[in-house]
Amino acid sequence: MLRITHDTPIPNTFRIPAKAATFVTYGREDIEELTTFLQGEGQGRRILNIGQGSNLLFLKDFDGIVLSSEVRDFSVSGNRLRVGAAWVVDELIERTLALGLYGLENLSLIPGTVGAAAVQNIGAYGVEIANFIREVEALELSTGTIRIFRPEELHYGYRRSFFKAPEEWGRWAVLSVTLELSRDFVPRLDYGGLRQRLGEGSVSARQVREAVIAIRREKLPDPEVLGNAGSFFVNPVVSPEKAEELRRQYPDMPTYEAENGVKIPAGWMIEQCGWKGRALGPAAVHDRQALVLVNRGGATGEDISRLSEAVRAAVKERFGVDVRPEVNFL
Ligand code: EPU
């Protein structure tokens, strides 16, 4: 049964109080009813799909309809896994390892649901969820049509997908994702100090998962304790010429090759600007990872947004690079 409530607090890992005028929870069996509702009472209203709210910053209450999935399908066929959008990514990873299906371990402890992961193309330690996605099943909310997308239609890139294009925003709800994993475990240890932590010699998928969890716990604040949305900014990709110019000025600057240029870690630039650990009222730049903004308690969306603007201006002035938020402002 569709569950509809009004004036409902919206879950978000920034722990910012915000209410939805209408909050709707639906499962697989409610899709017809959901479509009828959206075409009737929901006609013309703004729609926001949320997972765990781990990538959202609320500047005010949401006057439209918030949709929250409870689609929890789970089926395995060979190396393929079809999983409902409501699954929490980290719980899914735990389950895949128990089934002897490998590939996702580097994404351990990333907050969020499978549905959000497929929209956002979550990534960490050299792995992106798009590497494994073979199909995404999505509901077109205005018509009730279910469509199966192939990876080539989804235009995945670094934290990018078809679903994030402005004209698609609010148009689709991901129902399930089909992933192709591997029965043979191949460790990927080239990023973020994983190899140093695990040492030489053979490692198991579970050891990789545990190492990733330990590194994340060291650097990233626990949203249960300190509200945050993980990386607040996307790492900017600059032209090779711009990267060369910066390298001459800052020989110690870390860089990564990217699809269409050179990726520069925003956290490094923010730290260089002296913002790491600094606060602006109840909002602060995390003291162990400058890419993360935190709610020190009682912050509003505006407080976080003000800090974000100050940090962006500092980076722009010092490096001539624009860092853009990864988090969605609402
Ligand atoms: N760095 C600093 N100071 C900082 C933070 C980073 O100098 O305060 C330097 C590090 O020393 C390193 C480089 O910047 O040389 C990259 O840092 P890190 O490995 O911590 O990764 P990141 O680029 O800051 C990205 C993802 C994270 C993911 C890590 C690990 C984005 C937007 N973020 O961060 O994803 O966990 O790589 O792979 O790409 C998230 O999206 O919420 C998230 C945490």
PDB file of C-alpha atoms in Angstrom, residues 17-18 22 27 31 35 57 63 98 106 146 150 171 174 184 204 212 247 251 258 264 283 290 294 314 323 328:
ATOM      1  CA  PRO A  17      15.396  20.084   9.609  1.00  0.00           C
ATOM      2  CA  ALA A  18      13.231  20.232   6.480  1.00  0.00           C
ATOM      3  CA  THR A  22       3.726  15.380   0.876  1.00  0.00           C
ATOM      4  CA  GLY A  27       6.986  -0.641  -2.938  1.00  0.00           C
ATOM      5  CA  ILE A  31       3.487   1.276  -8.841  1.00  0.00           C
ATOM      6  CA  THR A  35       1.095   6.542 -11.010  1.00  0.00           C
ATOM      7  CA  LEU A  57      21.128  20.149   1.221  1.00  0.00           C
ATOM      8  CA  ASP A  63       6.595  22.195  -1.062  1.00  0.00           C
ATOM      9  CA  ALA A  98      28.557 -13.568   1.357  1.00  0.00           C
ATOM     10  CA  ASN A 106      35.979  -0.730  -2.901  1.00  0.00           C
ATOM     11  CA  ILE A 146       8.532   1.284 -17.041  1.00  0.00           C
ATOM     12  CA  ARG A 150      21.143   0.017 -21.223  1.00  0.00           C
ATOM     13  CA  ARG A 171      11.124  12.586 -14.400  1.00  0.00           C
ATOM     14  CA  VAL A 174      14.811   4.059 -10.500  1.00  0.00           C
ATOM     15  CA  ASP A 184      36.792 -14.392  -9.244  1.00  0.00           C
ATOM     16  CA  SER A 204      40.689 -11.333   0.229  1.00  0.00           C
ATOM     17  CA  VAL A 212      38.194   0.716   2.824  1.00  0.00           C
ATOM     18  CA  ARG A 247      52.056  22.046 -11.451  1.00  0.00           C
ATOM     19  CA  PRO A 251      54.974  20.856  -7.671  1.00  0.00           C
ATOM     20  CA  ALA A 258      40.508  12.003 -16.225  1.00  0.00           C
ATOM     21  CA  ILE A 264      42.654  17.995  -9.273  1.00  0.00           C
ATOM     22  CA  ALA A 283      28.997  25.022   9.580  1.00  0.00           C
ATOM     23  CA  ALA A 290      38.555  19.205   3.433  1.00  0.00           C
ATOM     24  CA  VAL A 294      29.817  19.407   8.330  1.00  0.00           C
ATOM     25  CA  ALA A 314      38.928  31.151  -1.831  1.00  0.00           C
ATOM     26  CA  VAL A 323      34.898  23.880  -7.558  1.00  0.00           C
ATOM     27  CA  ASN A 328      22.049  19.040  -4.609  1.00  0.00           C
TER      28      ASN A 328
END
